JSON list of C-alpha atoms and ligand atoms in Angstrom, two decimals:
[
{"chain": "A", "resi": 1, "resn": "MET", "atom": "CA", "xyz": [117.88, 168.99, 57.83]},
{"chain": "A", "resi": 2, "resn": "LYS", "atom": "CA", "xyz": [120.76, 170.52, 59.77]},
{"chain": "A", "resi": 3, "resn": "THR", "atom": "CA", "xyz": [123.09, 173.42, 59.05]},
{"chain": "A", "resi": 4, "resn": "ILE", "atom": "CA", "xyz": [126.76, 174.03, 59.78]},
{"chain": "A", "resi": 5, "resn": "ALA", "atom": "CA", "xyz": [127.78, 177.70, 60.04]},
{"chain": "A", "resi": 6, "resn": "ALA", "atom": "CA", "xyz": [130.45, 177.22, 57.36]},
{"chain": "A", "resi": 7, "resn": "GLN", "atom": "CA", "xyz": [132.36, 179.33, 54.88]},
{"chain": "A", "resi": 8, "resn": "PRO", "atom": "CA", "xyz": [131.69, 180.68, 52.31]},
{"chain": "A", "resi": 9, "resn": "PHE", "atom": "CA", "xyz": [128.04, 180.09, 53.35]},
{"chain": "A", "resi": 10, "resn": "ASP", "atom": "CA", "xyz": [125.91, 177.67, 55.37]},
{"chain": "A", "resi": 11, "resn": "PHE", "atom": "CA", "xyz": [126.35, 173.91, 54.70]},
{"chain": "A", "resi": 12, "resn": "THR", "atom": "CA", "xyz": [122.94, 172.24, 54.91]},
{"chain": "A", "resi": 13, "resn": "PHE", "atom": "CA", "xyz": [122.63, 168.45, 55.08]},
{"chain": "A", "resi": 14, "resn": "ASP", "atom": "CA", "xyz": [120.47, 165.54, 56.11]},
{"chain": "A", "resi": 15, "resn": "PRO", "atom": "CA", "xyz": [122.41, 163.60, 58.80]},
{"chain": "A", "resi": 16, "resn": "ALA", "atom": "CA", "xyz": [121.09, 160.34, 57.31]},
{"chain": "A", "resi": 17, "resn": "HIS", "atom": "CA", "xyz": [123.31, 161.00, 54.28]},
{"chain": "A", "resi": 18, "resn": "LEU", "atom": "CA", "xyz": [126.43, 162.42, 55.97]},
{"chain": "A", "resi": 19, "resn": "ALA", "atom": "CA", "xyz": [129.75, 160.62, 56.57]},
{"chain": "A", "resi": 20, "resn": "LEU", "atom": "CA", "xyz": [133.19, 161.55, 57.92]},
{"chain": "A", "resi": 21, "resn": "ILE", "atom": "CA", "xyz": [136.35, 160.74, 55.96]},
{"chain": "A", "resi": 22, "resn": "VAL", "atom": "CA", "xyz": [139.58, 160.91, 57.97]},
{"chain": "A", "resi": 23, "resn": "ILE", "atom": "CA", "xyz": [142.53, 160.98, 55.61]},
{"chain": "A", "resi": 24, "resn": "ASP", "atom": "CA", "xyz": [145.85, 159.25, 56.37]},
{"chain": "A", "resi": 25, "resn": "MET", "atom": "CA", "xyz": [146.33, 160.01, 60.10]},
{"chain": "A", "resi": 26, "resn": "GLN", "atom": "CA", "xyz": [149.15, 157.46, 59.99]},
{"chain": "A", "resi": 27, "resn": "ARG", "atom": "CA", "xyz": [152.37, 157.17, 61.95]},
{"chain": "A", "resi": 28, "resn": "ASP", "atom": "CA", "xyz": [154.24, 157.40, 58.60]},
{"chain": "A", "resi": 29, "resn": "PHE", "atom": "CA", "xyz": [153.13, 161.03, 58.23]},
{"chain": "A", "resi": 30, "resn": "ILE", "atom": "CA", "xyz": [152.86, 162.10, 61.86]},
{"chain": "A", "resi": 31, "resn": "GLU", "atom": "CA", "xyz": [155.80, 160.49, 63.69]},
{"chain": "A", "resi": 32, "resn": "PRO", "atom": "CA", "xyz": [159.56, 160.90, 63.20]},
{"chain": "A", "resi": 33, "resn": "GLY", "atom": "CA", "xyz": [161.21, 158.25, 61.01]},
{"chain": "A", "resi": 34, "resn": "GLY", "atom": "CA", "xyz": [158.28, 157.75, 58.63]},
{"chain": "A", "resi": 35, "resn": "PHE", "atom": "CA", "xyz": [157.47, 158.66, 55.03]},
{"chain": "A", "resi": 36, "resn": "GLY", "atom": "CA", "xyz": [156.80, 162.34, 55.78]},
{"chain": "A", "resi": 37, "resn": "ALA", "atom": "CA", "xyz": [160.15, 162.69, 57.52]},
{"chain": "A", "resi": 38, "resn": "THR", "atom": "CA", "xyz": [162.01, 160.91, 54.68]},
{"chain": "A", "resi": 39, "resn": "LEU", "atom": "CA", "xyz": [160.76, 163.70, 52.38]},
{"chain": "A", "resi": 40, "resn": "GLY", "atom": "CA", "xyz": [162.50, 166.25, 54.60]},
{"chain": "A", "resi": 41, "resn": "ASN", "atom": "CA", "xyz": [159.44, 167.48, 56.50]},
{"chain": "A", "resi": 42, "resn": "ASP", "atom": "CA", "xyz": [159.07, 168.61, 60.13]},
{"chain": "A", "resi": 43, "resn": "VAL", "atom": "CA", "xyz": [156.35, 166.20, 61.30]},
{"chain": "A", "resi": 44, "resn": "SER", "atom": "CA", "xyz": [155.66, 167.97, 64.63]},
{"chain": "A", "resi": 45, "resn": "LEU", "atom": "CA", "xyz": [153.17, 170.32, 62.94]},
{"chain": "A", "resi": 46, "resn": "LEU", "atom": "CA", "xyz": [150.95, 167.35, 62.08]},
{"chain": "A", "resi": 47, "resn": "SER", "atom": "CA", "xyz": [150.95, 165.68, 65.50]},
{"chain": "A", "resi": 48, "resn": "ALA", "atom": "CA", "xyz": [149.45, 168.84, 66.99]},
{"chain": "A", "resi": 49, "resn": "ILE", "atom": "CA", "xyz": [146.03, 168.24, 65.38]},
{"chain": "A", "resi": 50, "resn": "VAL", "atom": "CA", "xyz": [145.58, 164.67, 66.69]},
{"chain": "A", "resi": 51, "resn": "PRO", "atom": "CA", "xyz": [143.36, 165.73, 69.67]},
{"chain": "A", "resi": 52, "resn": "THR", "atom": "CA", "xyz": [141.18, 167.92, 67.40]},
{"chain": "A", "resi": 53, "resn": "VAL", "atom": "CA", "xyz": [140.73, 165.12, 64.87]},
{"chain": "A", "resi": 54, "resn": "GLY", "atom": "CA", "xyz": [139.85, 162.87, 67.80]},
{"chain": "A", "resi": 55, "resn": "ARG", "atom": "CA", "xyz": [137.14, 165.32, 68.91]},
{"chain": "A", "resi": 56, "resn": "LEU", "atom": "CA", "xyz": [135.63, 165.32, 65.41]},
{"chain": "A", "resi": 57, "resn": "ILE", "atom": "CA", "xyz": [135.66, 161.51, 65.26]},
{"chain": "A", "resi": 58, "resn": "GLU", "atom": "CA", "xyz": [133.94, 161.35, 68.69]},
{"chain": "A", "resi": 59, "resn": "THR", "atom": "CA", "xyz": [131.28, 163.76, 67.44]},
{"chain": "A", "resi": 60, "resn": "PHE", "atom": "CA", "xyz": [130.45, 161.41, 64.56]},
{"chain": "A", "resi": 61, "resn": "ARG", "atom": "CA", "xyz": [130.55, 158.35, 66.87]},
{"chain": "A", "resi": 62, "resn": "THR", "atom": "CA", "xyz": [128.13, 160.00, 69.28]},
{"chain": "A", "resi": 63, "resn": "ALA", "atom": "CA", "xyz": [125.81, 160.91, 66.40]},
{"chain": "A", "resi": 64, "resn": "GLY", "atom": "CA", "xyz": [125.99, 157.33, 65.09]},
{"chain": "A", "resi": 65, "resn": "LEU", "atom": "CA", "xyz": [127.17, 158.47, 61.64]},
{"chain": "A", "resi": 66, "resn": "PRO", "atom": "CA", "xyz": [129.54, 156.56, 59.30]},
{"chain": "A", "resi": 67, "resn": "ILE", "atom": "CA", "xyz": [133.30, 157.06, 59.69]},
{"chain": "A", "resi": 68, "resn": "ILE", "atom": "CA", "xyz": [135.81, 156.08, 57.03]},
{"chain": "A", "resi": 69, "resn": "HIS", "atom": "CA", "xyz": [139.54, 156.13, 57.78]},
{"chain": "A", "resi": 70, "resn": "THR", "atom": "CA", "xyz": [142.05, 156.01, 54.92]},
{"chain": "A", "resi": 71, "resn": "ARG", "atom": "CA", "xyz": [145.69, 154.93, 54.87]},
{"chain": "A", "resi": 72, "resn": "GLU", "atom": "CA", "xyz": [148.11, 155.74, 52.07]},
{"chain": "A", "resi": 73, "resn": "CYS", "atom": "CA", "xyz": [150.21, 152.60, 51.65]},
{"chain": "A", "resi": 74, "resn": "HIS", "atom": "CA", "xyz": [151.37, 149.98, 49.19]},
{"chain": "A", "resi": 75, "resn": "LYS", "atom": "CA", "xyz": [151.44, 146.22, 48.89]},
{"chain": "A", "resi": 76, "resn": "PRO", "atom": "CA", "xyz": [154.65, 144.58, 50.19]},
{"chain": "A", "resi": 77, "resn": "ASP", "atom": "CA", "xyz": [155.64, 143.65, 46.61]},
{"chain": "A", "resi": 78, "resn": "LEU", "atom": "CA", "xyz": [155.14, 147.31, 45.52]},
{"chain": "A", "resi": 79, "resn": "SER", "atom": "CA", "xyz": [152.98, 146.14, 42.60]},
{"chain": "A", "resi": 80, "resn": "ASP", "atom": "CA", "xyz": [150.60, 149.04, 43.26]},
{"chain": "A", "resi": 81, "resn": "CYS", "atom": "CA", "xyz": [153.37, 151.66, 43.58]},
{"chain": "A", "resi": 82, "resn": "PRO", "atom": "CA", "xyz": [154.22, 153.32, 40.27]},
{"chain": "A", "resi": 83, "resn": "PRO", "atom": "CA", "xyz": [157.99, 153.76, 39.77]},
{"chain": "A", "resi": 84, "resn": "ALA", "atom": "CA", "xyz": [157.23, 157.43, 39.11]},
{"chain": "A", "resi": 85, "resn": "LYS", "atom": "CA", "xyz": [156.13, 157.69, 42.76]},
{"chain": "A", "resi": 86, "resn": "ARG", "atom": "CA", "xyz": [158.89, 155.57, 44.31]},
{"chain": "A", "resi": 87, "resn": "LEU", "atom": "CA", "xyz": [161.80, 156.99, 42.34]},
{"chain": "A", "resi": 88, "resn": "ARG", "atom": "CA", "xyz": [160.91, 160.67, 42.37]},
{"chain": "A", "resi": 89, "resn": "GLY", "atom": "CA", "xyz": [163.30, 163.11, 43.97]},
{"chain": "A", "resi": 90, "resn": "LYS", "atom": "CA", "xyz": [165.94, 162.40, 46.58]},
{"chain": "A", "resi": 91, "resn": "PRO", "atom": "CA", "xyz": [164.17, 161.30, 49.79]},
{"chain": "A", "resi": 92, "resn": "SER", "atom": "CA", "xyz": [166.36, 159.95, 52.61]},
{"chain": "A", "resi": 93, "resn": "MET", "atom": "CA", "xyz": [164.53, 156.60, 52.19]},
{"chain": "A", "resi": 94, "resn": "ARG", "atom": "CA", "xyz": [162.17, 155.35, 49.51]},
{"chain": "A", "resi": 95, "resn": "ILE", "atom": "CA", "xyz": [158.79, 153.60, 49.74]},
{"chain": "A", "resi": 96, "resn": "GLY", "atom": "CA", "xyz": [159.48, 149.99, 50.76]},
{"chain": "A", "resi": 97, "resn": "ASP", "atom": "CA", "xyz": [162.85, 150.70, 52.41]},
{"chain": "A", "resi": 98, "resn": "PRO", "atom": "CA", "xyz": [163.29, 149.53, 56.03]},
{"chain": "A", "resi": 99, "resn": "GLY", "atom": "CA", "xyz": [162.78, 152.37, 58.50]},
{"chain": "A", "resi": 100, "resn": "THR", "atom": "CA", "xyz": [162.38, 152.70, 62.27]},
{"chain": "A", "resi": 101, "resn": "MET", "atom": "CA", "xyz": [158.61, 151.94, 61.96]},
{"chain": "A", "resi": 102, "resn": "GLY", "atom": "CA", "xyz": [159.01, 149.08, 59.49]},
{"chain": "A", "resi": 103, "resn": "ARG", "atom": "CA", "xyz": [159.10, 149.37, 55.72]},
{"chain": "A", "resi": 104, "resn": "ILE", "atom": "CA", "xyz": [158.19, 152.89, 54.60]},
{"chain": "A", "resi": 105, "resn": "LEU", "atom": "CA", "xyz": [154.51, 153.26, 53.54]},
{"chain": "A", "resi": 106, "resn": "ILE", "atom": "CA", "xyz": [153.89, 149.50, 53.27]},
{"chain": "A", "resi": 107, "resn": "ALA", "atom": "CA", "xyz": [150.55, 147.97, 54.34]},
{"chain": "A", "resi": 108, "resn": "GLY", "atom": "CA", "xyz": [150.78, 145.98, 57.56]},
{"chain": "A", "resi": 109, "resn": "GLU", "atom": "CA", "xyz": [153.93, 147.74, 58.81]},
{"chain": "A", "resi": 110, "resn": "PRO", "atom": "CA", "xyz": [153.72, 149.77, 62.06]},
{"chain": "A", "resi": 111, "resn": "GLY", "atom": "CA", "xyz": [154.33, 153.04, 60.19]},
{"chain": "A", "resi": 112, "resn": "ALA", "atom": "CA", "xyz": [151.31, 152.53, 57.94]},
{"chain": "A", "resi": 113, "resn": "ASP", "atom": "CA", "xyz": [149.00, 152.23, 60.94]},
{"chain": "A", "resi": 114, "resn": "ILE", "atom": "CA", "xyz": [146.75, 155.04, 62.10]},
{"chain": "A", "resi": 115, "resn": "VAL", "atom": "CA", "xyz": [148.15, 156.76, 65.21]},
{"chain": "A", "resi": 116, "resn": "PRO", "atom": "CA", "xyz": [146.83, 154.84, 68.26]},
{"chain": "A", "resi": 117, "resn": "GLU", "atom": "CA", "xyz": [144.80, 157.82, 69.60]},
{"chain": "A", "resi": 118, "resn": "LEU", "atom": "CA", "xyz": [142.68, 157.79, 66.41]},
{"chain": "A", "resi": 119, "resn": "ALA", "atom": "CA", "xyz": [142.44, 154.02, 65.81]},
{"chain": "A", "resi": 120, "resn": "ALA", "atom": "CA", "xyz": [139.28, 152.85, 64.08]},
{"chain": "A", "resi": 121, "resn": "ARG", "atom": "CA", "xyz": [136.60, 151.21, 66.22]},
{"chain": "A", "resi": 122, "resn": "PRO", "atom": "CA", "xyz": [134.59, 148.13, 65.16]},
{"chain": "A", "resi": 123, "resn": "GLY", "atom": "CA", "xyz": [132.06, 149.12, 62.52]},
{"chain": "A", "resi": 124, "resn": "GLU", "atom": "CA", "xyz": [134.22, 151.90, 61.09]},
{"chain": "A", "resi": 125, "resn": "ILE", "atom": "CA", "xyz": [135.74, 151.43, 57.65]},
{"chain": "A", "resi": 126, "resn": "VAL", "atom": "CA", "xyz": [139.50, 151.47, 57.05]},
{"chain": "A", "resi": 127, "resn": "LEU", "atom": "CA", "xyz": [140.50, 151.86, 53.41]},
{"chain": "A", "resi": 128, "resn": "ASP", "atom": "CA", "xyz": [144.04, 151.41, 52.10]},
{"chain": "A", "resi": 129, "resn": "LYS", "atom": "CA", "xyz": [144.80, 153.57, 49.07]},
{"chain": "A", "resi": 130, "resn": "PRO", "atom": "CA", "xyz": [147.84, 153.62, 46.78]},
{"chain": "A", "resi": 131, "resn": "GLY", "atom": "CA", "xyz": [147.31, 157.18, 45.56]},
{"chain": "A", "resi": 132, "resn": "LYS", "atom": "CA", "xyz": [146.83, 160.63, 47.01]},
{"chain": "A", "resi": 133, "resn": "GLY", "atom": "CA", "xyz": [143.10, 160.59, 46.24]},
{"chain": "A", "resi": 134, "resn": "ALA", "atom": "CA", "xyz": [140.97, 158.07, 48.18]},
{"chain": "A", "resi": 135, "resn": "PHE", "atom": "CA", "xyz": [138.72, 157.25, 45.19]},
{"chain": "A", "resi": 136, "resn": "TYR", "atom": "CA", "xyz": [141.57, 156.06, 42.95]},
{"chain": "A", "resi": 137, "resn": "ALA", "atom": "CA", "xyz": [141.94, 152.24, 42.97]},
{"chain": "A", "resi": 138, "resn": "THR", "atom": "CA", "xyz": [139.69, 151.79, 46.03]},
{"chain": "A", "resi": 139, "resn": "PRO", "atom": "CA", "xyz": [136.02, 150.80, 46.60]},
{"chain": "A", "resi": 140, "resn": "LEU", "atom": "CA", "xyz": [135.23, 154.19, 48.25]},
{"chain": "A", "resi": 141, "resn": "GLY", "atom": "CA", "xyz": [132.73, 155.22, 45.57]},
{"chain": "A", "resi": 142, "resn": "GLU", "atom": "CA", "xyz": [130.79, 151.96, 45.90]},
{"chain": "A", "resi": 143, "resn": "ILE", "atom": "CA", "xyz": [130.85, 152.13, 49.72]},
{"chain": "A", "resi": 144, "resn": "LEU", "atom": "CA", "xyz": [129.41, 155.66, 49.74]},
{"chain": "A", "resi": 145, "resn": "ALA", "atom": "CA", "xyz": [126.76, 154.73, 47.16]},
{"chain": "A", "resi": 146, "resn": "GLU", "atom": "CA", "xyz": [125.72, 151.68, 49.17]},
{"chain": "A", "resi": 147, "resn": "LYS", "atom": "CA", "xyz": [125.35, 153.87, 52.30]},
{"chain": "A", "resi": 148, "resn": "LYS", "atom": "CA", "xyz": [123.42, 156.52, 50.29]},
{"chain": "A", "resi": 149, "resn": "ILE", "atom": "CA", "xyz": [125.93, 159.20, 51.35]},
{"chain": "A", "resi": 150, "resn": "THR", "atom": "CA", "xyz": [125.63, 162.57, 49.60]},
{"chain": "A", "resi": 151, "resn": "HIS", "atom": "CA", "xyz": [127.49, 164.88, 52.01]},
{"chain": "A", "resi": 152, "resn": "LEU", "atom": "CA", "xyz": [131.04, 164.43, 53.33]},
{"chain": "A", "resi": 153, "resn": "VAL", "atom": "CA", "xyz": [133.08, 166.01, 56.12]},
{"chain": "A", "resi": 154, "resn": "PHE", "atom": "CA", "xyz": [136.84, 165.73, 55.67]},
{"chain": "A", "resi": 155, "resn": "ALA", "atom": "CA", "xyz": [139.75, 165.76, 58.12]},
{"chain": "A", "resi": 156, "resn": "GLY", "atom": "CA", "xyz": [143.34, 164.52, 58.09]},
{"chain": "A", "resi": 157, "resn": "VAL", "atom": "CA", "xyz": [146.67, 165.10, 56.42]},
{"chain": "A", "resi": 158, "resn": "THR", "atom": "CA", "xyz": [148.03, 166.71, 54.46]},
{"chain": "A", "resi": 159, "resn": "THR", "atom": "CA", "xyz": [145.65, 169.49, 53.55]},
{"chain": "A", "resi": 160, "resn": "GLU", "atom": "CA", "xyz": [146.97, 170.28, 50.09]},
{"chain": "A", "resi": 161, "resn": "VAL", "atom": "CA", "xyz": [148.00, 166.74, 49.08]},
{"chain": "A", "resi": 162, "resn": "CYS", "atom": "CA", "xyz": [145.75, 163.80, 50.05]},
{"chain": "A", "resi": 163, "resn": "VAL", "atom": "CA", "xyz": [142.92, 165.79, 51.63]},
{"chain": "A", "resi": 164, "resn": "GLN", "atom": "CA", "xyz": [142.52, 168.28, 48.81]},
{"chain": "A", "resi": 165, "resn": "THR", "atom": "CA", "xyz": [142.98, 165.60, 46.12]},
{"chain": "A", "resi": 166, "resn": "THR", "atom": "CA", "xyz": [140.24, 163.47, 47.70]},
{"chain": "A", "resi": 167, "resn": "MET", "atom": "CA", "xyz": [137.90, 166.47, 48.13]},
{"chain": "A", "resi": 168, "resn": "ARG", "atom": "CA", "xyz": [138.34, 167.33, 44.46]},
{"chain": "A", "resi": 169, "resn": "GLU", "atom": "CA", "xyz": [137.66, 163.71, 43.45]},
{"chain": "A", "resi": 170, "resn": "ALA", "atom": "CA", "xyz": [134.52, 163.73, 45.64]},
{"chain": "A", "resi": 171, "resn": "ASN", "atom": "CA", "xyz": [133.36, 167.11, 44.34]},
{"chain": "A", "resi": 172, "resn": "ASP", "atom": "CA", "xyz": [133.63, 165.89, 40.74]},
{"chain": "A", "resi": 173, "resn": "ARG", "atom": "CA", "xyz": [131.57, 162.83, 41.71]},
{"chain": "A", "resi": 174, "resn": "GLY", "atom": "CA", "xyz": [128.74, 165.05, 42.95]},
{"chain": "A", "resi": 175, "resn": "PHE", "atom": "CA", "xyz": [129.31, 164.99, 46.71]},
{"chain": "A", "resi": 176, "resn": "GLU", "atom": "CA", "xyz": [128.85, 168.11, 48.83]},
{"chain": "A", "resi": 177, "resn": "CYS", "atom": "CA", "xyz": [132.15, 168.40, 50.71]},
{"chain": "A", "resi": 178, "resn": "LEU", "atom": "CA", "xyz": [133.17, 170.26, 53.87]},
{"chain": "A", "resi": 179, "resn": "LEU", "atom": "CA", "xyz": [136.70, 170.43, 55.28]},
{"chain": "A", "resi": 180, "resn": "ALA", "atom": "CA", "xyz": [137.11, 170.66, 59.06]},
{"chain": "A", "resi": 181, "resn": "GLU", "atom": "CA", "xyz": [139.79, 173.33, 58.93]},
{"chain": "A", "resi": 182, "resn": "ASP", "atom": "CA", "xyz": [141.30, 172.80, 62.40]},
{"chain": "A", "resi": 183, "resn": "ALA", "atom": "CA", "xyz": [141.30, 169.00, 61.91]},
{"chain": "A", "resi": 184, "resn": "THR", "atom": "CA", "xyz": [143.62, 169.13, 58.92]},
{"chain": "A", "resi": 185, "resn": "GLU", "atom": "CA", "xyz": [147.27, 170.14, 58.64]},
{"chain": "A", "resi": 186, "resn": "SER", "atom": "CA", "xyz": [150.14, 170.54, 56.22]},
{"chain": "A", "resi": 187, "resn": "TYR", "atom": "CA", "xyz": [153.90, 170.47, 56.61]},
{"chain": "A", "resi": 188, "resn": "PHE", "atom": "CA", "xyz": [153.67, 173.97, 55.04]},
{"chain": "A", "resi": 189, "resn": "PRO", "atom": "CA", "xyz": [151.35, 176.38, 56.91]},
{"chain": "A", "resi": 190, "resn": "GLU", "atom": "CA", "xyz": [151.13, 178.63, 53.84]},
{"chain": "A", "resi": 191, "resn": "PHE", "atom": "CA", "xyz": [149.94, 175.66, 51.73]},
{"chain": "A", "resi": 192, "resn": "LYS", "atom": "CA", "xyz": [147.22, 174.82, 54.28]},
{"chain": "A", "resi": 193, "resn": "LYS", "atom": "CA", "xyz": [145.95, 178.39, 54.16]},
{"chain": "A", "resi": 194, "resn": "ALA", "atom": "CA", "xyz": [146.07, 178.48, 50.35]},
{"chain": "A", "resi": 195, "resn": "ALA", "atom": "CA", "xyz": [144.27, 175.12, 50.06]},
{"chain": "A", "resi": 196, "resn": "ILE", "atom": "CA", "xyz": [141.48, 176.27, 52.40]},
{"chain": "A", "resi": 197, "resn": "ASP", "atom": "CA", "xyz": [141.18, 179.56, 50.51]},
{"chain": "A", "resi": 198, "resn": "MET", "atom": "CA", "xyz": [140.99, 177.87, 47.10]},
{"chain": "A", "resi": 199, "resn": "ILE", "atom": "CA", "xyz": [138.48, 175.21, 48.28]},
{"chain": "A", "resi": 200, "resn": "ARG", "atom": "CA", "xyz": [135.92, 177.80, 49.40]},
{"chain": "A", "resi": 201, "resn": "ALA", "atom": "CA", "xyz": [136.63, 180.50, 46.80]},
{"chain": "A", "resi": 202, "resn": "GLN", "atom": "CA", "xyz": [134.33, 181.16, 43.84]},
{"chain": "A", "resi": 203, "resn": "GLY", "atom": "CA", "xyz": [131.18, 180.23, 45.79]},
{"chain": "A", "resi": 204, "resn": "ALA", "atom": "CA", "xyz": [132.57, 176.94, 47.24]},
{"chain": "A", "resi": 205, "resn": "ILE", "atom": "CA", "xyz": [134.08, 175.76, 43.95]},
{"chain": "A", "resi": 206, "resn": "VAL", "atom": "CA", "xyz": [135.43, 172.63, 45.71]},
{"chain": "A", "resi": 207, "resn": "GLY", "atom": "CA", "xyz": [133.49, 172.82, 48.97]},
{"chain": "A", "resi": 208, "resn": "TRP", "atom": "CA", "xyz": [132.94, 174.39, 52.36]},
{"chain": "A", "resi": 209, "resn": "THR", "atom": "CA", "xyz": [135.13, 174.81, 55.45]},
{"chain": "A", "resi": 210, "resn": "ALA", "atom": "CA", "xyz": [134.20, 175.04, 59.12]},
{"chain": "A", "resi": 211, "resn": "THR", "atom": "CA", "xyz": [135.77, 174.40, 62.52]},
{"chain": "A", "resi": 212, "resn": "VAL", "atom": "CA", "xyz": [135.25, 171.20, 64.49]},
{"chain": "A", "resi": 213, "resn": "ASP", "atom": "CA", "xyz": [133.21, 173.21, 67.01]},
{"chain": "A", "resi": 214, "resn": "GLN", "atom": "CA", "xyz": [130.92, 174.43, 64.22]},
{"chain": "A", "resi": 215, "resn": "VAL", "atom": "CA", "xyz": [130.47, 170.86, 62.92]},
{"chain": "A", "resi": 216, "resn": "ALA", "atom": "CA", "xyz": [129.84, 169.57, 66.44]},
{"chain": "A", "resi": 217, "resn": "ALA", "atom": "CA", "xyz": [127.28, 172.30, 67.17]},
{"chain": "A", "resi": 218, "resn": "ALA", "atom": "CA", "xyz": [125.24, 171.22, 64.14]},
{"chain": "A", "resi": 219, "resn": "LEU", "atom": "CA", "xyz": [125.41, 167.50, 65.01]},
{"chain": "A", "resi": 220, "resn": "ARG", "atom": "CA", "xyz": [124.45, 167.90, 68.66]},
{"chain": "B", "resi": 301, "resn": "TIU", "atom": "N1", "xyz": [148.54, 161.69, 52.84]},
{"chain": "B", "resi": 301, "resn": "TIU", "atom": "C1", "xyz": [149.25, 162.57, 52.13]},
{"chain": "B", "resi": 301, "resn": "TIU", "atom": "O1", "xyz": [148.94, 163.75, 52.10]},
{"chain": "B", "resi": 301, "resn": "TIU", "atom": "N2", "xyz": [150.39, 162.09, 51.47]},
{"chain": "B", "resi": 301, "resn": "TIU", "atom": "C2", "xyz": [151.51, 162.85, 51.23]},
{"chain": "B", "resi": 301, "resn": "TIU", "atom": "O2", "xyz": [152.47, 162.35, 50.64]},
{"chain": "B", "resi": 301, "resn": "TIU", "atom": "N3", "xyz": [151.50, 164.14, 51.68]},
{"chain": "B", "resi": 301, "resn": "TIU", "atom": "C3", "xyz": [152.55, 165.01, 51.67]},
{"chain": "B", "resi": 301, "resn": "TIU", "atom": "O3", "xyz": [152.32, 166.18, 51.99]},
{"chain": "B", "resi": 301, "resn": "TIU", "atom": "N4", "xyz": [153.76, 164.61, 51.34]}
]
């Protein structure tokens, strides 16, 4: 067993049952002209964590542990995109519209790809998901069961939307979940802080948090 010096208390795990889930580090959220920008967000905050997420991914690669990358995107015919999602609010462009990185949030378009610095390597899993949570309408649950995974480390964007939703889904399914707090980011710094606070409050009601250095120290 190994231990990460986490908050609100130590996170103890068997590396044979640990996996990394990297949520939605896609050009559509991180680069100008994509889905995140159409919603009116400043995307520069998110690009700043790319090197730190890369360090966490390398730590798992070196340890030989499973890595799962997710991408929020929809089928080209939008059959998996509820109108409630596409039509909400007044974005500058909607899901499926043609943008500077291809159609917004559509599978196979350049914008839906993971940023090149964090591209998946052979043997790593890439899961496309239509929702904010990575368990909804995907085989993630079956994949983790098949690999006998019980403990999960999370990274990616955005902290309070897809990362927190997926952590809550995982927590309800019985996984022990830890968020790498410097390998996640929000368009709203105050939302990132609040999400981290609420995850680890009440005796880790949703899960633990730790820095990438703390995770790496345990896996070395
Ligand atoms: N991946 C993810 O978090 N999807 C979002 O739409 N996030 C926003 O913060 N908008």
